C-alpha positions in Angstrom: 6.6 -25.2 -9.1 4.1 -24.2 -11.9 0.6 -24.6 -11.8 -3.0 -23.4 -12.3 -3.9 -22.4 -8.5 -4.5 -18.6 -9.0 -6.0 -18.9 -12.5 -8.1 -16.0 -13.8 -7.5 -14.4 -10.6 -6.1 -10.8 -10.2 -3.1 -10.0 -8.0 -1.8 -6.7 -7.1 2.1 -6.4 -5.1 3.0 -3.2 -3.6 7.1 -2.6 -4.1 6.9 -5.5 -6.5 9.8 -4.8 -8.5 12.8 -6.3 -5.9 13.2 -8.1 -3.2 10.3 -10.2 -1.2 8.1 -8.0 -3.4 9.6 -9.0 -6.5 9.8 -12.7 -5.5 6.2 -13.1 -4.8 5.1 -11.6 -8.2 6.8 -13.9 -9.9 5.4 -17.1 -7.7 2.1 -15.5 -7.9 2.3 -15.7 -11.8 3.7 -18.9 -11.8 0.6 -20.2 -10.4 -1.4 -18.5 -12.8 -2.4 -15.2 -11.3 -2.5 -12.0 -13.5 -0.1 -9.9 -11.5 0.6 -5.5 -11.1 3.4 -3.9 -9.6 2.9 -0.8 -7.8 5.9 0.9 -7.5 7.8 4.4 -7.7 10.6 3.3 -9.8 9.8 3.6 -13.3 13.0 2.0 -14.9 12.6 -0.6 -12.1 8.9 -1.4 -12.5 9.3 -1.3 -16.6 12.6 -4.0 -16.3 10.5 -6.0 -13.9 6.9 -6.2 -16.5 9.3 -7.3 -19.2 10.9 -9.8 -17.3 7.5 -11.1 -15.6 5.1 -10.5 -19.1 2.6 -11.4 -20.4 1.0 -11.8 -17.0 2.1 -8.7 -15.3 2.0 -5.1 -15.8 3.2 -2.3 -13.9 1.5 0.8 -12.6 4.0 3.5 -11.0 2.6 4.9 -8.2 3.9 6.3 -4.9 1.7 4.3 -2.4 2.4 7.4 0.7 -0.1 9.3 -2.4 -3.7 8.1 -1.5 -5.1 9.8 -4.1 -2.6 8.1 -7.0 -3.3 4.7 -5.3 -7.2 5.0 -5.6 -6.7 6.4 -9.4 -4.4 3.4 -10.1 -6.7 0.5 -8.0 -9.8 2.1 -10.1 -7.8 1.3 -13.3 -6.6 -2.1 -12.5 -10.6 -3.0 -11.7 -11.5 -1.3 -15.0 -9.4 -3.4 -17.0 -9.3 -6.7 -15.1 -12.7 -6.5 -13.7 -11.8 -8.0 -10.6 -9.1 -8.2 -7.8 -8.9 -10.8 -5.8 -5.7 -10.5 -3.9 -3.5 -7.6 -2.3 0.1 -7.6 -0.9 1.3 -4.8 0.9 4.6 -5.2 0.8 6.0 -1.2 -0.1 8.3 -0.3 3.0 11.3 1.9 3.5 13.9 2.0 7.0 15.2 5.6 8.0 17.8 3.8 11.1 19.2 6.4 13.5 19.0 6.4 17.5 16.5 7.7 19.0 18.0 11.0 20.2 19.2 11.7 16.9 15.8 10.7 14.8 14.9 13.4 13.0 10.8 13.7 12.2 11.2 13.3 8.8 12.8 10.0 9.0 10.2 9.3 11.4 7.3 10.8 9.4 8.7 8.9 6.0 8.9 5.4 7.2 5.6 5.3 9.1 4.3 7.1 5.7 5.6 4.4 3.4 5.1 1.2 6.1 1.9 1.9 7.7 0.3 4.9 5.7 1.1 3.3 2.7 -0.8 -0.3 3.3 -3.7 1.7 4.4 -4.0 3.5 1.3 -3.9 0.5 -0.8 -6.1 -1.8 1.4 -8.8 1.2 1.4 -9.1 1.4 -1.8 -8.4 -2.3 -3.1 -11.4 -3.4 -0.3 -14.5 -1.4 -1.9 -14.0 -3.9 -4.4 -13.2 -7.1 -2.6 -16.5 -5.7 -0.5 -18.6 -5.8 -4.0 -17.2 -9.8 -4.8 -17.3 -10.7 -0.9 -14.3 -12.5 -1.8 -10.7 -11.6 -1.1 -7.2 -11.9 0.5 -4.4 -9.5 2.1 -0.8 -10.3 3.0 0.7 -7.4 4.6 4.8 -7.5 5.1 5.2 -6.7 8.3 8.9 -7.5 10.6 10.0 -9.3 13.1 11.3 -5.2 14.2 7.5 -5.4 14.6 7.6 -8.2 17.4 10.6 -7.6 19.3 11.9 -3.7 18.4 15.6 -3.3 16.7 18.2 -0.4 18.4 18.1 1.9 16.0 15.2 0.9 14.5 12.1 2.9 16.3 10.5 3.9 13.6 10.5 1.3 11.3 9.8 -1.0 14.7 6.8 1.1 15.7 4.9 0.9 11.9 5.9 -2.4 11.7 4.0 -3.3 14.9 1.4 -0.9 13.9 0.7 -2.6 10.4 -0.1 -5.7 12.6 -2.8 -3.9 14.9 -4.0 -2.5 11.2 -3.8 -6.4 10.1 -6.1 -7.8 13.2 -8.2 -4.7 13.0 -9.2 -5.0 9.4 -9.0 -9.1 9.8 -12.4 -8.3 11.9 -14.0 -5.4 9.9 -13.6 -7.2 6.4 -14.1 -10.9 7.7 -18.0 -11.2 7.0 -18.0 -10.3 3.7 -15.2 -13.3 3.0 -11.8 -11.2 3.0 -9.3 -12.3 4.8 -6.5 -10.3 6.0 -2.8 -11.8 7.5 0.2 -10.5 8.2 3.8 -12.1 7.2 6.6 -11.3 9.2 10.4 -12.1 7.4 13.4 -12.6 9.8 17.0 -12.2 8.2 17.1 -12.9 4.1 20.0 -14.0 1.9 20.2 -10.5 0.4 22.6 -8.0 -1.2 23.0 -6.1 2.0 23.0 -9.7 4.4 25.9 -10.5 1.8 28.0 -7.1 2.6 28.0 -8.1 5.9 31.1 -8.9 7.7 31.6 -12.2 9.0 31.8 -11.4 12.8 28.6 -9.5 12.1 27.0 -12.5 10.0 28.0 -15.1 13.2 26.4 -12.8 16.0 23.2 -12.6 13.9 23.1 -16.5 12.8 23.4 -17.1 16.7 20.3 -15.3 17.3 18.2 -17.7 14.7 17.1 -21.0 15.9 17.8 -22.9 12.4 21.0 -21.8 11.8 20.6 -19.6 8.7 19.3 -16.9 6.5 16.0 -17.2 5.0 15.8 -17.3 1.1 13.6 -15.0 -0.3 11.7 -17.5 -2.2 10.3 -19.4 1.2 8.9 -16.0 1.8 6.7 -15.9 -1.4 5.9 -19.8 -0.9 4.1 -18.5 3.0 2.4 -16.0 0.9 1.1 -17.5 -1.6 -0.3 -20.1 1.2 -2.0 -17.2 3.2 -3.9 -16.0 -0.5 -4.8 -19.5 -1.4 -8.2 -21.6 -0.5 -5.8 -23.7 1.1 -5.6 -20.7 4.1 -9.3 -20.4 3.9 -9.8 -20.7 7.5 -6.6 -18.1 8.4 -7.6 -14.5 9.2 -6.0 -11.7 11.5 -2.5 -14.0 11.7 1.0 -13.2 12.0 3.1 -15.8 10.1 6.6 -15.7 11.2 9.2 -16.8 8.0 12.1 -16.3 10.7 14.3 -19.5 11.1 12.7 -19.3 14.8 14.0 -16.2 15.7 10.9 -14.6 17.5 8.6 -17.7 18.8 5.5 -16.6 20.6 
């Protein structure tokens, strides 16, 4: 689907350059939205503005650096003169049990997941504040909602980017911004597709609909939650999980 529903606007995608990330800069910019990746991987980010140009640019930055995020927002506003919409979608998983969780794996992931989408929203706000106009999709999990063995870290920041989500939802709402969350279940990925088949079955049993998500019907949910069309959505988790968690 092409069409002219972000036009003139100004979109910026944290860990744009792959996955979920990747998939809704490009629907973003199919619907007409000026579009930059932040992202750490230079030879990444570069592959991904060529293949996404001429509406797209990419700015590395690592967004754990809140400096470097506020130096790289400044310059987006500077040259755009606006931004009107902000993904958080940057995230990292350190898995281990619990006993044998080291505090860097715990520090990194709540760094990148929740530390991360604070930087970017703190900075990308003061000028959403100035329009009184704007929208957030965080990336959150459904680790978030129900916890993963193995997964406490990236569970915990997951479930805390939602309290940050409802938080700010309240703060931002009377000056127009609106703030959701997005939660993905399993994804047709290259990792779902090393799986092996037992694995694969024990998981598909767990999901109400019988399958893996594509990564596209991810970028379609967040492209709703930016759009006029979700003008009346604030401080919501959207589930994109087959069924998997249902409230």
């Amino acid at each position: 689907m092409s069409s002219g529903e972000f036009s003139g606007k100004v979109a910026i995608v944290t860990g744009g350059t792959q996955g979920i990330g990747r998939a809704i800069a490009e629907a973003l910019g199919q619907r007409g939205a000026w579009v930059a990746l932040l992202a750490r991987d230079p030879q990444r980010g570069q592959a991904a503005e060529q293949a996404l140009e001429p509406d797209c640019k990419f700015y590395p930055a690592d967004v754990t650096d809140g400096s470097r995020v506020e130096q790289v927002i400044k310059q987006i506003y500077r040259e755009r003169g606006r931004i009107d919409y902000l993904v958080n979608n940057a995230g990292t998983t350190g898995d281990n049990l619990l006993v044998r969780m080291s505090d860097e794996q715990w520090d990194l992931v709540f760094e990148v997941n929740l530390k991360g989408a604070f930087h970017c929203l703190r900075a990308a706000a003061r000028y959403m504040l100035k329009a009184r106009s704007g929208a957030v999709v965080n990336i959150t999990s459904v680790s978030g909602q129900v916890g993963v063995p193995g997964q406490v870290n990236y569970s915990a920041a997951k479930a805390g980017l939602i309290g940050f989500t409802r938080s700010a939802a309240r703060e931002l709402a009377a000056r127009g911004i609106r703030v959701n969350a997005l939660a993905p279940g399993f994804f047709q990925t290259e990792l779902t597709g090393r799986l092996d088949e037992q694995v694969k079955r024990s998981y598909l049993k767990e999901i109400p609909l019988g399958r893996f998500g594509e990564i596209p019907e991810v970028a379609e949910v967040a492209c709703f939650l930016l759009s006029e069309r979700a003008s009346y959505i604030t401080g919501q988790v959207i589930n994109v999980d087959g069924g998997l968690v249902m409230a």
